[in-house]
Amino acid sequence: MDGTYLLGLGWILGLLMRAWPQGAGWGWGVPLGLGLLGSLLCRKRPRWVRTWLAMGLVGWIAWGYLGWRQPFPGPTDISLLAPQQGISIVGEITSEPRLTRSERLQFWLQAEQC
């Protein structure tokens, strides 16, 4: 088995741990822990020890990368009000409506009153 597969597995595992709701806080430790465990089990083969440690490091980097690149709404984002029922927003449309890929209309609204 080539070590490249382990590095790819580490990357995928790191991304999955970040995407899993319970793994967002402590999920970074899973790829690192598996890398350390694998390196301890392969002590007689120094090349595999390095590969397992690299797999854990790659998974940890993937976990952090997805958290860094994942967008989140700002404090003034209108999507924070969406779960509430009966919201009326008054404002002025500041852009021409356009059709998105999912066949929905998209436009910019300058809100004046919520």
PDB file of C-alpha atoms in Angstrom:
ATOM      1  CA  MET A   1       0.000   0.000   0.000  1.00  0.00           C
ATOM      2  CA  ASP A   2       1.351   3.395  -0.990  1.00  0.00           C
ATOM      3  CA  GLY A   3       1.591   6.152   1.646  1.00  0.00           C
ATOM      4  CA  THR A   4      -0.252   8.568  -0.634  1.00  0.00           C
ATOM      5  CA  TYR A   5      -3.495   6.797   0.166  1.00  0.00           C
ATOM      6  CA  LEU A   6      -2.972   7.449   3.845  1.00  0.00           C
ATOM      7  CA  LEU A   7      -2.365  11.142   3.232  1.00  0.00           C
ATOM      8  CA  GLY A   8      -5.578  11.372   1.187  1.00  0.00           C
ATOM      9  CA  LEU A   9      -7.432   9.484   3.908  1.00  0.00           C
ATOM     10  CA  GLY A  10      -6.074  11.914   6.501  1.00  0.00           C
ATOM     11  CA  TRP A  11      -7.306  14.904   4.456  1.00  0.00           C
ATOM     12  CA  ILE A  12     -10.780  13.397   4.019  1.00  0.00           C
ATOM     13  CA  LEU A  13     -10.954  12.437   7.693  1.00  0.00           C
ATOM     14  CA  GLY A  14     -10.000  15.979   8.749  1.00  0.00           C
ATOM     15  CA  LEU A  15     -12.703  17.479   6.518  1.00  0.00           C
ATOM     16  CA  LEU A  16     -15.313  15.038   7.796  1.00  0.00           C
ATOM     17  CA  MET A  17     -14.443  15.759  11.418  1.00  0.00           C
ATOM     18  CA  ARG A  18     -14.920  19.508  10.833  1.00  0.00           C
ATOM     19  CA  ALA A  19     -18.214  18.991   8.968  1.00  0.00           C
ATOM     20  CA  TRP A  20     -19.588  16.694  11.684  1.00  0.00           C
ATOM     21  CA  PRO A  21     -21.455  18.923  14.200  1.00  0.00           C
ATOM     22  CA  GLN A  22     -19.927  17.287  17.288  1.00  0.00           C
ATOM     23  CA  GLY A  23     -16.467  17.203  15.702  1.00  0.00           C
ATOM     24  CA  ALA A  24     -16.151  20.951  15.205  1.00  0.00           C
ATOM     25  CA  GLY A  25     -14.760  21.450  18.711  1.00  0.00           C
ATOM     26  CA  TRP A  26     -12.595  18.399  19.288  1.00  0.00           C
ATOM     27  CA  GLY A  27     -12.448  16.782  15.844  1.00  0.00           C
ATOM     28  CA  TRP A  28      -8.886  17.988  15.267  1.00  0.00           C
ATOM     29  CA  GLY A  29      -7.698  15.310  17.672  1.00  0.00           C
ATOM     30  CA  VAL A  30      -9.114  12.369  15.714  1.00  0.00           C
ATOM     31  CA  PRO A  31      -6.740  12.568  12.723  1.00  0.00           C
ATOM     32  CA  LEU A  32      -3.793  13.376  14.996  1.00  0.00           C
ATOM     33  CA  GLY A  33      -4.698  10.497  17.314  1.00  0.00           C
ATOM     34  CA  LEU A  34      -5.016   8.040  14.452  1.00  0.00           C
ATOM     35  CA  GLY A  35      -1.672   9.223  13.079  1.00  0.00           C
ATOM     36  CA  LEU A  36       0.017   8.696  16.439  1.00  0.00           C
ATOM     37  CA  LEU A  37      -1.659   5.320  16.953  1.00  0.00           C
ATOM     38  CA  GLY A  38      -0.646   4.145  13.495  1.00  0.00           C
ATOM     39  CA  SER A  39       2.928   5.286  14.045  1.00  0.00           C
ATOM     40  CA  LEU A  40       3.107   3.396  17.348  1.00  0.00           C
ATOM     41  CA  LEU A  41       1.816   0.220  15.717  1.00  0.00           C
ATOM     42  CA  CYS A  42       4.365   0.453  12.867  1.00  0.00           C
ATOM     43  CA  ARG A  43       7.484   1.101  14.951  1.00  0.00           C
ATOM     44  CA  LYS A  44       9.466  -1.585  13.142  1.00  0.00           C
ATOM     45  CA  ARG A  45       9.072   0.206   9.802  1.00  0.00           C
ATOM     46  CA  PRO A  46      10.465   3.764  10.072  1.00  0.00           C
ATOM     47  CA  ARG A  47       9.062   4.806   6.694  1.00  0.00           C
ATOM     48  CA  TRP A  48       5.521   3.948   7.787  1.00  0.00           C
ATOM     49  CA  VAL A  49       5.968   5.761  11.089  1.00  0.00           C
ATOM     50  CA  ARG A  50       6.661   8.970   9.181  1.00  0.00           C
ATOM     51  CA  THR A  51       3.746   8.285   6.838  1.00  0.00           C
ATOM     52  CA  TRP A  52       1.289   7.785   9.694  1.00  0.00           C
ATOM     53  CA  LEU A  53       2.517  10.914  11.443  1.00  0.00           C
ATOM     54  CA  ALA A  54       2.187  12.855   8.188  1.00  0.00           C
ATOM     55  CA  MET A  55      -1.355  11.487   7.795  1.00  0.00           C
ATOM     56  CA  GLY A  56      -2.288  12.860  11.216  1.00  0.00           C
ATOM     57  CA  LEU A  57      -0.740  16.222  10.409  1.00  0.00           C
ATOM     58  CA  VAL A  58      -2.512  16.425   7.040  1.00  0.00           C
ATOM     59  CA  GLY A  59      -5.844  15.622   8.735  1.00  0.00           C
ATOM     60  CA  TRP A  60      -5.235  18.317  11.330  1.00  0.00           C
ATOM     61  CA  ILE A  61      -4.431  20.843   8.593  1.00  0.00           C
ATOM     62  CA  ALA A  62      -7.595  19.881   6.655  1.00  0.00           C
ATOM     63  CA  TRP A  63      -9.679  20.341   9.804  1.00  0.00           C
ATOM     64  CA  GLY A  64      -8.299  23.838  10.307  1.00  0.00           C
ATOM     65  CA  TYR A  65      -8.497  24.736   6.618  1.00  0.00           C
ATOM     66  CA  LEU A  66     -12.200  23.947   6.358  1.00  0.00           C
ATOM     67  CA  GLY A  67     -12.927  25.980   9.487  1.00  0.00           C
ATOM     68  CA  TRP A  68     -10.984  28.913   8.065  1.00  0.00           C
ATOM     69  CA  ARG A  69     -12.679  28.754   4.645  1.00  0.00           C
ATOM     70  CA  GLN A  70     -16.231  28.096   5.856  1.00  0.00           C
ATOM     71  CA  PRO A  71     -18.380  31.221   5.566  1.00  0.00           C
ATOM     72  CA  PHE A  72     -20.527  32.376   8.446  1.00  0.00           C
ATOM     73  CA  PRO A  73     -23.084  35.200   8.642  1.00  0.00           C
ATOM     74  CA  GLY A  74     -22.035  38.536  10.062  1.00  0.00           C
ATOM     75  CA  PRO A  75     -23.878  40.233  12.931  1.00  0.00           C
ATOM     76  CA  THR A  76     -26.031  42.294  10.529  1.00  0.00           C
ATOM     77  CA  ASP A  77     -26.868  39.420   8.148  1.00  0.00           C
ATOM     78  CA  ILE A  78     -30.579  39.116   7.422  1.00  0.00           C
ATOM     79  CA  SER A  79     -30.358  35.308   7.489  1.00  0.00           C
ATOM     80  CA  LEU A  80     -30.158  35.491  11.290  1.00  0.00           C
ATOM     81  CA  LEU A  81     -33.772  36.713  11.296  1.00  0.00           C
ATOM     82  CA  ALA A  82     -35.030  34.004   8.926  1.00  0.00           C
ATOM     83  CA  PRO A  83     -36.119  31.430  11.554  1.00  0.00           C
ATOM     84  CA  GLN A  84     -38.558  33.943  13.047  1.00  0.00           C
ATOM     85  CA  GLN A  85     -42.058  33.966  11.565  1.00  0.00           C
ATOM     86  CA  GLY A  86     -43.838  37.030  10.269  1.00  0.00           C
ATOM     87  CA  ILE A  87     -40.886  39.235   9.428  1.00  0.00           C
ATOM     88  CA  SER A  88     -41.481  42.227   7.162  1.00  0.00           C
ATOM     89  CA  ILE A  89     -38.542  44.112   5.745  1.00  0.00           C
ATOM     90  CA  VAL A  90     -38.961  47.497   4.095  1.00  0.00           C
ATOM     91  CA  GLY A  91     -36.230  48.794   1.838  1.00  0.00           C
ATOM     92  CA  GLU A  92     -35.027  49.704  -1.604  1.00  0.00           C
ATOM     93  CA  ILE A  93     -33.813  47.186  -4.190  1.00  0.00           C
ATOM     94  CA  THR A  94     -30.368  48.394  -5.224  1.00  0.00           C
ATOM     95  CA  SER A  95     -29.577  45.893  -7.991  1.00  0.00           C
ATOM     96  CA  GLU A  96     -31.314  44.407 -10.980  1.00  0.00           C
ATOM     97  CA  PRO A  97     -32.834  40.987 -10.108  1.00  0.00           C
ATOM     98  CA  ARG A  98     -30.972  38.117 -11.759  1.00  0.00           C
ATOM     99  CA  LEU A  99     -31.620  34.396 -12.119  1.00  0.00           C
ATOM    100  CA  THR A 100     -29.280  32.084 -10.212  1.00  0.00           C
ATOM    101  CA  ARG A 101     -28.205  28.568 -11.228  1.00  0.00           C
ATOM    102  CA  SER A 102     -30.958  27.090  -9.078  1.00  0.00           C
ATOM    103  CA  GLU A 103     -33.536  29.181 -10.976  1.00  0.00           C
ATOM    104  CA  ARG A 104     -34.179  31.601  -8.093  1.00  0.00           C
ATOM    105  CA  LEU A 105     -34.155  35.374  -8.228  1.00  0.00           C
ATOM    106  CA  GLN A 106     -31.326  37.184  -6.478  1.00  0.00           C
ATOM    107  CA  PHE A 107     -31.148  40.914  -5.715  1.00  0.00           C
ATOM    108  CA  TRP A 108     -29.584  43.326  -3.256  1.00  0.00           C
ATOM    109  CA  LEU A 109     -31.859  45.084  -0.821  1.00  0.00           C
ATOM    110  CA  GLN A 110     -30.914  48.185   1.189  1.00  0.00           C
ATOM    111  CA  ALA A 111     -32.994  47.618   4.331  1.00  0.00           C
ATOM    112  CA  GLU A 112     -34.587  50.646   5.953  1.00  0.00           C
ATOM    113  CA  GLN A 113     -36.844  49.006   8.528  1.00  0.00           C
ATOM    114  CA  CYS A 114     -37.383  45.517   9.959  1.00  0.00           C
TER     115      CYS A 114
END
